[in-house]
CSV table of C-alpha atoms in Angstrom, one decimal:
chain,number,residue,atom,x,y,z
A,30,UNK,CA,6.4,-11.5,-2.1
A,31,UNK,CA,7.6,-12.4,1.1
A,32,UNK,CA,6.1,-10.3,3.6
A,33,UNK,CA,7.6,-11.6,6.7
A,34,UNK,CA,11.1,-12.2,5.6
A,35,UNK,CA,10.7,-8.4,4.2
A,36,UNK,CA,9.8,-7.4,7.2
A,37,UNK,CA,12.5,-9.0,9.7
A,38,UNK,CA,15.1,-7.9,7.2
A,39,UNK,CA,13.8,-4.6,7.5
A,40,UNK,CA,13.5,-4.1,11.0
A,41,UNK,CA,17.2,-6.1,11.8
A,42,UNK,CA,19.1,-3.8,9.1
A,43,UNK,CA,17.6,-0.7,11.3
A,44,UNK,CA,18.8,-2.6,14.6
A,45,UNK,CA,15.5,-3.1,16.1
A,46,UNK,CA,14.1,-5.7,18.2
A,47,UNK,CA,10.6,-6.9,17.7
A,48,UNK,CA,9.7,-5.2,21.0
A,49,UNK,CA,11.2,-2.0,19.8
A,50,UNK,CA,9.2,-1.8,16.7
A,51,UNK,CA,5.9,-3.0,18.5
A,52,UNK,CA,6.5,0.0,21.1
A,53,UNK,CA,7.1,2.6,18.0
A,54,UNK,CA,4.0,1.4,16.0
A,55,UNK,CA,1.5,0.5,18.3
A,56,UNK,CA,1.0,-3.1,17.7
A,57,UNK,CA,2.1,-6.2,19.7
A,58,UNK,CA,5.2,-8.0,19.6
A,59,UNK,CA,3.3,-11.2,19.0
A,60,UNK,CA,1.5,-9.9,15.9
A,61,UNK,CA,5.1,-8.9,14.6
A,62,UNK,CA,6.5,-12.0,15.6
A,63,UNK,CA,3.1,-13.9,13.2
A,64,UNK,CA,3.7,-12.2,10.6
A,65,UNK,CA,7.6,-12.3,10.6
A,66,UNK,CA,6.7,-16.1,10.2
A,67,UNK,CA,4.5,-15.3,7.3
A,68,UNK,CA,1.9,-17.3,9.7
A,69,UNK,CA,-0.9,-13.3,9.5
A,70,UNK,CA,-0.4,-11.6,6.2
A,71,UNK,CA,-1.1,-7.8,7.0
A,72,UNK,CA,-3.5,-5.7,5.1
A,73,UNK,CA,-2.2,-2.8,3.5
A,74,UNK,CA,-3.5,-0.6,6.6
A,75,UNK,CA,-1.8,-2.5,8.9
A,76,UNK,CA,1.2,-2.7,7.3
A,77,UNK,CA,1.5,0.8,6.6
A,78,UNK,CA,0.6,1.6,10.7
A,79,UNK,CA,3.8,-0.9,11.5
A,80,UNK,CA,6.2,0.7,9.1
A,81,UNK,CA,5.7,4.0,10.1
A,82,UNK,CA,7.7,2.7,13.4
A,83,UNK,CA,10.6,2.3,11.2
A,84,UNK,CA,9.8,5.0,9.4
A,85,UNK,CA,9.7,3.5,6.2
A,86,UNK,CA,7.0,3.8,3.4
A,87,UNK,CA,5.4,0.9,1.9
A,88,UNK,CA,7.2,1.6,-1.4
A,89,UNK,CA,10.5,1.8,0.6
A,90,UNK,CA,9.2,-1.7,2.3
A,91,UNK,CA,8.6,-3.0,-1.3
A,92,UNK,CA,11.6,-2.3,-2.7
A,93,UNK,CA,14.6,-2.0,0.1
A,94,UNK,CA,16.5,-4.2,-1.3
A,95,UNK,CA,16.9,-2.8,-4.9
A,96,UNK,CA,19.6,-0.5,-5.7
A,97,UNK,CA,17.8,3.3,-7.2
A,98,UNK,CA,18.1,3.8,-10.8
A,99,UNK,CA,18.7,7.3,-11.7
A,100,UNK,CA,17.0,9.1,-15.1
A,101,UNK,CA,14.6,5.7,-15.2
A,102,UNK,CA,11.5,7.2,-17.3
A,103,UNK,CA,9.5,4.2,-18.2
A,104,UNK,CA,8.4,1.7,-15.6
A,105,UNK,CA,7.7,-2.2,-17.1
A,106,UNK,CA,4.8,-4.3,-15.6
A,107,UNK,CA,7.6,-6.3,-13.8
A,108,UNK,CA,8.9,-3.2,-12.6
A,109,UNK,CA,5.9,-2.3,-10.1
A,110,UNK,CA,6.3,-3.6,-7.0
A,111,UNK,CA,3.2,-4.8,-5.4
A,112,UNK,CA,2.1,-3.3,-2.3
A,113,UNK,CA,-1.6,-5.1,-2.0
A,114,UNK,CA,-2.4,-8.2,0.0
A,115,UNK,CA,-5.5,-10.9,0.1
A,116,UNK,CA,-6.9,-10.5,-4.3
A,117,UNK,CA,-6.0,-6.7,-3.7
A,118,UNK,CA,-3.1,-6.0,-6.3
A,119,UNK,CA,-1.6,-2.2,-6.0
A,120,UNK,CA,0.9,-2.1,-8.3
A,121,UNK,CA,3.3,1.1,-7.6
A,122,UNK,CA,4.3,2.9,-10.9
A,123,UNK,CA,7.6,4.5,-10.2
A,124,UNK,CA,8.2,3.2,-6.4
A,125,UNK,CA,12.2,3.6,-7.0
A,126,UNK,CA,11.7,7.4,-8.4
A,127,UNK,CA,14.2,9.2,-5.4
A,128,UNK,CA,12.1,12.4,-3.8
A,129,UNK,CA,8.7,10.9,-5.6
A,130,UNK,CA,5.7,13.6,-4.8
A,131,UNK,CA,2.7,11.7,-5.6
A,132,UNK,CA,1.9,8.1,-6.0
A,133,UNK,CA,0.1,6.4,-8.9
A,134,UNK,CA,-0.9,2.9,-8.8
A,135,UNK,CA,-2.3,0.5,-11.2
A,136,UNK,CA,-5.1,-1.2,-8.2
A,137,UNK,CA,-6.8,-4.6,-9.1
A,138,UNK,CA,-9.6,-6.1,-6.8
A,139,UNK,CA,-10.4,-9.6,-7.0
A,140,UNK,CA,-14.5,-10.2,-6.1
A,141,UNK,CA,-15.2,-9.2,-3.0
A,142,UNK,CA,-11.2,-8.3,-2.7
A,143,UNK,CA,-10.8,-4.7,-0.5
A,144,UNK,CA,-8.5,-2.2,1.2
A,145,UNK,CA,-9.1,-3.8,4.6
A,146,UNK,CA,-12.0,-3.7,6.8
A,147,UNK,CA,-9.9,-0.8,9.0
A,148,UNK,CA,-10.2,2.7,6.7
A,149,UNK,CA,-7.8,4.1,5.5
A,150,UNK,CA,-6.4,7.8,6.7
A,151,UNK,CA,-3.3,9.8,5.7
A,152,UNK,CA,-2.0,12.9,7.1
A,153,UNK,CA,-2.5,15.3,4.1
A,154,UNK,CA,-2.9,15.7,0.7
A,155,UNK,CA,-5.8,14.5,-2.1
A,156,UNK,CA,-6.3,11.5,-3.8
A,157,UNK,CA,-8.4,10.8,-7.4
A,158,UNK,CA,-8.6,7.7,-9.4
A,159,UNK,CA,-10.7,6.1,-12.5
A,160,UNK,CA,-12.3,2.8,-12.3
A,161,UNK,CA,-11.0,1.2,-15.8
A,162,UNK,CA,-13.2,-2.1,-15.6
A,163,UNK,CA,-15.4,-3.5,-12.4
A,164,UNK,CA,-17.8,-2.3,-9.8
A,165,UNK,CA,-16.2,-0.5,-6.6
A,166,UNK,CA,-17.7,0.3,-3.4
A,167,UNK,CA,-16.0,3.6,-2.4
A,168,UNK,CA,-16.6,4.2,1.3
A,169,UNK,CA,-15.8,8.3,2.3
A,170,UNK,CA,-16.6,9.5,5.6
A,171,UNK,CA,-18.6,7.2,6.1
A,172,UNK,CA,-20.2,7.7,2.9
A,173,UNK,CA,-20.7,5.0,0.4
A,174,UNK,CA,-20.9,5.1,-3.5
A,175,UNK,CA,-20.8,2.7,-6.1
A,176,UNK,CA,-18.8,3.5,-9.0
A,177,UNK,CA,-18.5,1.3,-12.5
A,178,UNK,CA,-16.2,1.8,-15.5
A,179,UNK,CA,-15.5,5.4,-16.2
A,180,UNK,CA,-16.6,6.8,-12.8
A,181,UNK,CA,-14.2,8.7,-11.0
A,182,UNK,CA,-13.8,10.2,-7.6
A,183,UNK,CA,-11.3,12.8,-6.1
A,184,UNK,CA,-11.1,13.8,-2.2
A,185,UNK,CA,-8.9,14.6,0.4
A,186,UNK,CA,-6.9,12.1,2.0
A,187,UNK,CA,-7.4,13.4,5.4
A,188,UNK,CA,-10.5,11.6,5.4
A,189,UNK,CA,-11.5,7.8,6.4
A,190,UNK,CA,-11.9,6.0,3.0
A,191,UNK,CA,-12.2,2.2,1.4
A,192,UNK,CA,-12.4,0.7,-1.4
A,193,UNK,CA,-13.9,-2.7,-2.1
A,194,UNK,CA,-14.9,-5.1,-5.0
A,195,UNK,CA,-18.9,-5.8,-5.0
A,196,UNK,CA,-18.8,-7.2,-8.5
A,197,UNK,CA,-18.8,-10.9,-9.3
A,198,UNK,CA,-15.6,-10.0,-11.6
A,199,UNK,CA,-12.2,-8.4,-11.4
A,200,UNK,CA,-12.4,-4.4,-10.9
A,201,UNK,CA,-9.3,-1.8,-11.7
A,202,UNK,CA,-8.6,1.2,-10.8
A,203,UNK,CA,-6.3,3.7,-12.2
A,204,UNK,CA,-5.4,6.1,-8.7
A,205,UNK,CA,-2.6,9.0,-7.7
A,206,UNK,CA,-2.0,10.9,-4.9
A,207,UNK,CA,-0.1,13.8,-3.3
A,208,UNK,CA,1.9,13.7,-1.4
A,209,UNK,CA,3.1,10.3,-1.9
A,210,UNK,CA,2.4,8.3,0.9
A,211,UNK,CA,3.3,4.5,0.1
């Protein structure tokens, strides 16, 4: 996907100037202006810090230009909408479900693939996931672990975490959250 195009479309259907959104979100005009020309590719915290100057979730980002489906139940691999950048895939289960309360994601690292070297902190709520295949680094509160296939975790999202690939192959991770904050 096309990041930067998504991203000028975005901001020009609200009516904003770069300098506008770089004033709401806290980064500079010239970092908006790189990745508008696809020249930086955000990570996923990054992205979701610039977007919450629209306001706009990084589902909403992901799928702004497709029209919601009402009473959809079932939610095809070509139907997830990636939100994850750089050998991170986070593939959003449900992304056009109007009101959504949590998030579930389908999350595939690449080796040495992670969530960004900037943690990553929400507002509220909890988050738990399964690692299905792979060997994760979880980092929370400054806390590492390292979790293989069938280790889970579950903490509050209040707290500085990170995930990252150590393994010398592909890793997955089966996560959800609440609320739902991509």
């Amino acid at each position: 996907m096309d990041t930067g195009s998504r991203l000028k479309l975005v901001r020009e259907s609200y009516k904003m100037s770069q300098r506008e959104l770089a004033r709401r979100s806290g980064v500079t005009n010239a970092t908006i202006s790189l990745i508008e020309q696809n020249r930086v590719s955000p990570s996923v915290s990054s992205l979701k810090k610039l977007l919450e100057g629209i306001p706009m979730s990084l589902a909403d980002f992901f799928t702004f230009d497709q029209p919601p489906r009402a009473h959809q139940y079932v939610f095809r691999a070509n139907e997830q909408p990636d939100l994850g950048r750089d050998g991170l895939r986070l593939l959003l289960i449900g992304a056009s479900v109007p009101g959504r309360q949590m998030r579930l994601l389908r999350e595939q690292y690449a080796p040495g693939a992670s969530t960004g070297a900037e943690a990553i902190v929400h507002a509220e709520g909890e988050e738990c996931g399964l690692v299905t295949r792979g060997v994760i680094e979880l980092t929370v509160d400054g806390m590492s672990s390292i979790l293989n296939a069938g280790d889970g975790y579950y903490f509050p999202s209040t707290l500085a975490h990170r995930f990252r690939n150590i393994g010398a192959d592909e890793a997955e991770i089966i996560s959800a959250n609440t609320p739902a904050n991509f």
